[in-house]
Coordinates of C-alpha atoms in Angstrom, one line a residue:
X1 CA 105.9 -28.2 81.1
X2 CA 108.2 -27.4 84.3
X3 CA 111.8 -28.7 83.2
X4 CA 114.3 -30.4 85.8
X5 CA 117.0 -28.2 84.2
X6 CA 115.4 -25.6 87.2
X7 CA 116.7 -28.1 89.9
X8 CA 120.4 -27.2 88.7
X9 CA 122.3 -25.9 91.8
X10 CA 125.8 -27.4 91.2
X11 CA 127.3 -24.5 89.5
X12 CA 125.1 -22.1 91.2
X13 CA 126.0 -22.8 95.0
X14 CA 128.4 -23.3 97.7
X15 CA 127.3 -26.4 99.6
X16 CA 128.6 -28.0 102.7
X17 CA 128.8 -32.0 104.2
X18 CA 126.3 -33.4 101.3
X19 CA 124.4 -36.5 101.1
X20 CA 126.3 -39.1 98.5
X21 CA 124.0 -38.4 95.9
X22 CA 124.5 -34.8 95.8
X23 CA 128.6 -35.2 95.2
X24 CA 127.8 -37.4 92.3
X25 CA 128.5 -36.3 88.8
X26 CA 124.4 -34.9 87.5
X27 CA 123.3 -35.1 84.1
X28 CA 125.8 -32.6 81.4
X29 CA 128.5 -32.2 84.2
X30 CA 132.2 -33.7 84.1
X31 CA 135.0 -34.6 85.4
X32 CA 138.1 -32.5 84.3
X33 CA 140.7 -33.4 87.1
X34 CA 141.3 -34.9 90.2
X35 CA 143.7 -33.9 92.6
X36 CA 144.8 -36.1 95.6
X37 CA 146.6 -34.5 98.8
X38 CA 144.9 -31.5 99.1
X39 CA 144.3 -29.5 102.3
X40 CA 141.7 -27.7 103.4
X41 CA 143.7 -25.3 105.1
X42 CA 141.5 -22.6 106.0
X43 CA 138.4 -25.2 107.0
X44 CA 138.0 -28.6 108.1
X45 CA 141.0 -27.9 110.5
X46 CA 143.9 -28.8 107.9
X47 CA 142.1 -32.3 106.7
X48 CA 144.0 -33.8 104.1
X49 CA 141.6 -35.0 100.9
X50 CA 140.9 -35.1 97.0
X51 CA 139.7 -32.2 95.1
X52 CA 137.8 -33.0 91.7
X53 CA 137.0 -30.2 89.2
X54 CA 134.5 -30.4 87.3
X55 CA 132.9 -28.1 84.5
X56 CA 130.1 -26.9 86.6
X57 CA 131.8 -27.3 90.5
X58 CA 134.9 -28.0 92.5
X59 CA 134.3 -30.9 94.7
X60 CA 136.7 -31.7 98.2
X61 CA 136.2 -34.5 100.2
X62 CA 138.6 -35.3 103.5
X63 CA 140.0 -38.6 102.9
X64 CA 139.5 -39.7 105.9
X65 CA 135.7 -38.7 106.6
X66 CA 134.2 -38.5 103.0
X67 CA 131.5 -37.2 105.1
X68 CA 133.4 -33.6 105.4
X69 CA 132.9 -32.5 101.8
X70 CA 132.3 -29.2 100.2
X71 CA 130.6 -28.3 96.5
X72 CA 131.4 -24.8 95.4
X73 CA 130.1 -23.8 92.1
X74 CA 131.6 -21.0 89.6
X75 CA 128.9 -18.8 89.7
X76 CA 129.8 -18.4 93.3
X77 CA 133.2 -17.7 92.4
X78 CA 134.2 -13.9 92.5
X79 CA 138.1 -14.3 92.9
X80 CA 140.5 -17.2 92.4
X81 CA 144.3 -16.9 92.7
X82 CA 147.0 -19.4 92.9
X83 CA 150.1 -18.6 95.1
X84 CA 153.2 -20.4 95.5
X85 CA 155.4 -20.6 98.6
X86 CA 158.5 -22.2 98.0
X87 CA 157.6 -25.6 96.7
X88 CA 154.3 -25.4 97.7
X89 CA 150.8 -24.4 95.8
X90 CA 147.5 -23.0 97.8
X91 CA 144.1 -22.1 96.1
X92 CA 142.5 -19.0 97.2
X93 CA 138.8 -18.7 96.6
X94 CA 136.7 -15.9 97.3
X95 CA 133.0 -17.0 96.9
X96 CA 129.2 -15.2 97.5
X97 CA 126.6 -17.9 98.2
X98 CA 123.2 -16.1 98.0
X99 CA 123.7 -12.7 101.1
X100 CA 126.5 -15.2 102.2
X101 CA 131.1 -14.6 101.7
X102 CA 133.2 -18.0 102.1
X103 CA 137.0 -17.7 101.7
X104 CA 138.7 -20.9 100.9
X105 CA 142.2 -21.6 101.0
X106 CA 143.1 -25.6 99.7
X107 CA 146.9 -26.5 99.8
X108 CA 148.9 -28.7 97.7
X109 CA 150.4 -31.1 100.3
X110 CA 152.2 -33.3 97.3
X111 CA 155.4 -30.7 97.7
X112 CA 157.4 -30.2 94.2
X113 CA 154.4 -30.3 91.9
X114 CA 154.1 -27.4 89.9
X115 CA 150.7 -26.0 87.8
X116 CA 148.7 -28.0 90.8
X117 CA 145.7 -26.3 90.4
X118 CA 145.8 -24.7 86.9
X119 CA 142.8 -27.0 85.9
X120 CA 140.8 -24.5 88.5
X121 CA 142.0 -21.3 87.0
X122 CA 141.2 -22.2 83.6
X123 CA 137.7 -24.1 83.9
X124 CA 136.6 -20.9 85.9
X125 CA 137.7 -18.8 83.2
X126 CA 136.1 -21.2 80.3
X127 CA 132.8 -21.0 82.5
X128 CA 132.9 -17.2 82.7
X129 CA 133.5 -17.1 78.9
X130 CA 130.2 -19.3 78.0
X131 CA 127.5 -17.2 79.7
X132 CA 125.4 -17.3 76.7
X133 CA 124.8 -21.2 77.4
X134 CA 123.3 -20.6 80.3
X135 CA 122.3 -17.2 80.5
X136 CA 119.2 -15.5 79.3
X137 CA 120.2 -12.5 77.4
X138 CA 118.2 -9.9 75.7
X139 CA 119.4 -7.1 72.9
X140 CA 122.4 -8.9 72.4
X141 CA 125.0 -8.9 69.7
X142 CA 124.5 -12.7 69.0
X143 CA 123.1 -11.8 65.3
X144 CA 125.0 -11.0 62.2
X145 CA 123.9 -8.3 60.1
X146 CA 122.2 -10.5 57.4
X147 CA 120.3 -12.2 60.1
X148 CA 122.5 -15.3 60.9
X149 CA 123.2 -17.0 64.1
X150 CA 126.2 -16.5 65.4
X151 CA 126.3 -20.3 66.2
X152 CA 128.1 -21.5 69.7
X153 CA 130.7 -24.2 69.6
X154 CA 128.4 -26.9 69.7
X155 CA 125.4 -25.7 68.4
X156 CA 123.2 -26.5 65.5
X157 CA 120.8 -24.8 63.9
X158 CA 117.4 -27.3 64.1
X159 CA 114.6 -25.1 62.9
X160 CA 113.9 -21.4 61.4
X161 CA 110.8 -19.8 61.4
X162 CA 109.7 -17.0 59.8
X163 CA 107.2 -14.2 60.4
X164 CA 106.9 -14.6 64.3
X165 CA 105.4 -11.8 66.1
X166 CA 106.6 -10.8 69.3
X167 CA 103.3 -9.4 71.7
X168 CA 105.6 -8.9 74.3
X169 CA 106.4 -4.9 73.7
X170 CA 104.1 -2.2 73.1
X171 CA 104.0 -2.3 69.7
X172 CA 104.0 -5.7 67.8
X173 CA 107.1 -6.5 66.0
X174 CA 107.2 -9.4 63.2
X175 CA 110.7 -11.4 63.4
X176 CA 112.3 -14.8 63.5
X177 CA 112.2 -17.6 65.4
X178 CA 115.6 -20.2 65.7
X179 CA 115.5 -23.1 67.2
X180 CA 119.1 -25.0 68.0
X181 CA 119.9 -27.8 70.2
X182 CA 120.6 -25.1 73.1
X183 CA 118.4 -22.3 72.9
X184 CA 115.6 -20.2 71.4
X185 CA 115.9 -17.2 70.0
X186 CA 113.7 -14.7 68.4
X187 CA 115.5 -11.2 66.0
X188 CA 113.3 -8.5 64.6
X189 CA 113.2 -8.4 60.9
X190 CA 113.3 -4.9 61.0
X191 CA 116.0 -4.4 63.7
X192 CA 117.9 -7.5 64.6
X193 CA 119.2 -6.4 67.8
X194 CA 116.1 -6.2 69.0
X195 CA 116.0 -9.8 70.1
X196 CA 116.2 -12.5 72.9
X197 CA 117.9 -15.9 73.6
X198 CA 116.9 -18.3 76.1
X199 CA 118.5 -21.4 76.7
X200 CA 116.6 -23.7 77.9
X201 CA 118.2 -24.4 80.8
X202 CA 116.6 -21.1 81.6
X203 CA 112.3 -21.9 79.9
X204 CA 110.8 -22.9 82.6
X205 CA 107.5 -23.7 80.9
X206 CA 106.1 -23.7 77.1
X207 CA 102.7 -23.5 76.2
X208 CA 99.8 -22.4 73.9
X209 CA 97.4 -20.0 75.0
X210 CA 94.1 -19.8 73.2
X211 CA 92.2 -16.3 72.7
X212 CA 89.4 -15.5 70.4
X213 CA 90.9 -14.3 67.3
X214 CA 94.3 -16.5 67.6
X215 CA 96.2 -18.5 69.6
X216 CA 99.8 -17.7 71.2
X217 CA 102.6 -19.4 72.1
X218 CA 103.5 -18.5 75.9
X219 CA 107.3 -18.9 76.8
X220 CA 107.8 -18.3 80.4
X221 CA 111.9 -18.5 82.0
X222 CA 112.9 -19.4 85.2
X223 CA 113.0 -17.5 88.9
X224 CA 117.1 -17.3 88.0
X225 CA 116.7 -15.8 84.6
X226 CA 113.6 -13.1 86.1
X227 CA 110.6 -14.9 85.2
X228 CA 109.7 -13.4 82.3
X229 CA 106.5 -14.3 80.7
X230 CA 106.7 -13.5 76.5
X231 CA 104.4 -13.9 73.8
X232 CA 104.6 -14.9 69.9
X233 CA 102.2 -15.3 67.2
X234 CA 102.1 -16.8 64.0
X235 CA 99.6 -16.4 61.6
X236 CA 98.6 -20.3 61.4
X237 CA 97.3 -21.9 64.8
X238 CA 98.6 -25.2 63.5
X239 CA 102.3 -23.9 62.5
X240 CA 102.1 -22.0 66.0
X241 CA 101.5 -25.4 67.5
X242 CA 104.4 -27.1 65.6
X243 CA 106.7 -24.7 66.6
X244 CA 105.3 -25.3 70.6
X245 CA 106.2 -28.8 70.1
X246 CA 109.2 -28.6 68.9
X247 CA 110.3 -26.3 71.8
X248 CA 109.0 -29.3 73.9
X249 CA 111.3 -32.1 72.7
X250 CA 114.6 -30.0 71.8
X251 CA 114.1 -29.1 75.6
X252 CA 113.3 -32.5 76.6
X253 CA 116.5 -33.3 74.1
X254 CA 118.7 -31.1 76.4
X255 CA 117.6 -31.9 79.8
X256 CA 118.9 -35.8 79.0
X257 CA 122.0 -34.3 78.8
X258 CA 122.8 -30.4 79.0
X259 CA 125.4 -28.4 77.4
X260 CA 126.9 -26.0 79.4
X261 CA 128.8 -24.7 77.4
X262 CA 132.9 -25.8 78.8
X263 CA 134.6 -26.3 75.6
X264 CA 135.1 -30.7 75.0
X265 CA 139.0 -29.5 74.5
X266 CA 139.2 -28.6 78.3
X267 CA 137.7 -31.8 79.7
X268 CA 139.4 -35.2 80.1
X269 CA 137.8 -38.5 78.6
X270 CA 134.1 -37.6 79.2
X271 CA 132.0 -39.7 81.7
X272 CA 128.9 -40.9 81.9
X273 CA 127.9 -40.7 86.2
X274 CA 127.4 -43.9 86.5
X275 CA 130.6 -44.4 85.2
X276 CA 132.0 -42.0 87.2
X277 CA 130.4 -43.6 90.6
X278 CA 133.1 -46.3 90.1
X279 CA 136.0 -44.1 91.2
X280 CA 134.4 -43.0 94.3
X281 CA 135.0 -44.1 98.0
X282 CA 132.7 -45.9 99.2
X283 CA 130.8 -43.0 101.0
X284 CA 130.3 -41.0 98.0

């Protein structure tokens, strides 16, 4: 089952003049602030226009050729300062887009306004500090000693399953499998950080594969997340089944509308996009 949550590019890429669609708010993104006179001082020779942030993206349109836009997403981000001359505010970004640098400088053209672009500063930093929603991560410290989840803001526990094992080392390991509302994860019972958690933004595909003695359940993650390909197995073909399925729906659960982790506190009233279309220009 190949997931749409691999088609995610906002937070992942610079992007320059999109089509409409593309500057719309997707599915688990929104908007946080919007922020009207802003320059694109460095680009776009000085253009004047509105800067949304969102908590996957920072979006700049000129206001008065929607057409000149930029997307630049906070994975791309490796530096982001704010510096103040006199009564005015620019935001300096320093980005990689794949073997690609872009330096962006926007300017606060609404002289006298003070924190201008705070709300970039500290949805970066909220997005650097909730990796774990979107980041595959293995032999981490995400386990308490007594074999707890250390549960994300957010998350709920949905399913526990015991005696899993994990074919994917040399030597077979019997554990725990957890499944939340975000992620998977299995823990050896033996050695919990031994272990793996894979949101699902990063499974690419779930399946059962069927050999002669048993069966296995097949997790494979996306190209982002290295395309790893690992294998459980659980004593009854029908509970390993179960367990496939329920992978399936949480996942189909999440792709409706994915968490990415930016804390509810930091956004503003949460939108729907189609409710957000509404407050475009026309163009977008």
């Amino acid at each position: 089952m190949a997931t749409e949550v691999e088609n995610v590019w906002q937070d992942r890429e610079v992007r320059f003049d999109l089509e409409p669609r593309q500057l719309k708010l997707s599915p688990g993104e929104v908007l946080v602030e919007e922020i009207d006179s802003v320059e694109d001082t460095k680009g776009s020779n000085g253009d004047h226009g509105t800067l949304k942030v969102t908590n996957l993206r920072l979006i700049w349109y000129a206001t008065s050729m929607p057409q000149t836009n930029l997307s630049i997403g906070y994975m791309t981000i490796s530096n982001a300062t704010v510096d103040t001359h006199g009564s005015t505010e620019s935001l300096n970004l320093i980005t990689k887009n794949f073997n690609s640098k872009f330096e962006f400088i926007f300017t606060g053209t609404n002289t006298g306004e003070s924190m201008l672009f705070a709300a970039v500063l500290k949805m970066h930093k909220a997005y650097e500090e909730s990796k774990m929603f979107r980041d595959l991560k293995m032999r981490g410290s995400f386990m308490t000693e007594d074999g707890q989840l250390e549960l994300l803001p957010g998350e709920q526990l949905v399913e526990r399953v015991e005696e899993v094992w994990n074919l994917s080392s040399d030597t077979d390991n019997v554990g725990v499998m957890l499944l939340t509302n975000i992620r998977v994860v299995w823990f050896s019972t033996n050695n919990n950080k031994f272990n793996v958690s894979i949101p699902y933004l990063q499974l690419a595909k779930c399946w059962i594969r069927d050999a002669k003695l048993s069966q296995t359940l097949v997790i494979e993650t996306s190209v982002l997340s290295g395309e790893y390909v690992l294998g459980y197995r659980i004593d009854s073909d029908t509970r390993l089944q179960e367990v496939c399925k329920s992978i399936q729906s949480l996942q189909e659960t999440y792709i409706k509308k994915p968490n990415f982790g930016v804390p509810e506190a930091e956004t503003r009233e949460q939108q729907t996009p189609g409710e957000a279309e509404a407050e475009e220009p026309e163009f977008l």
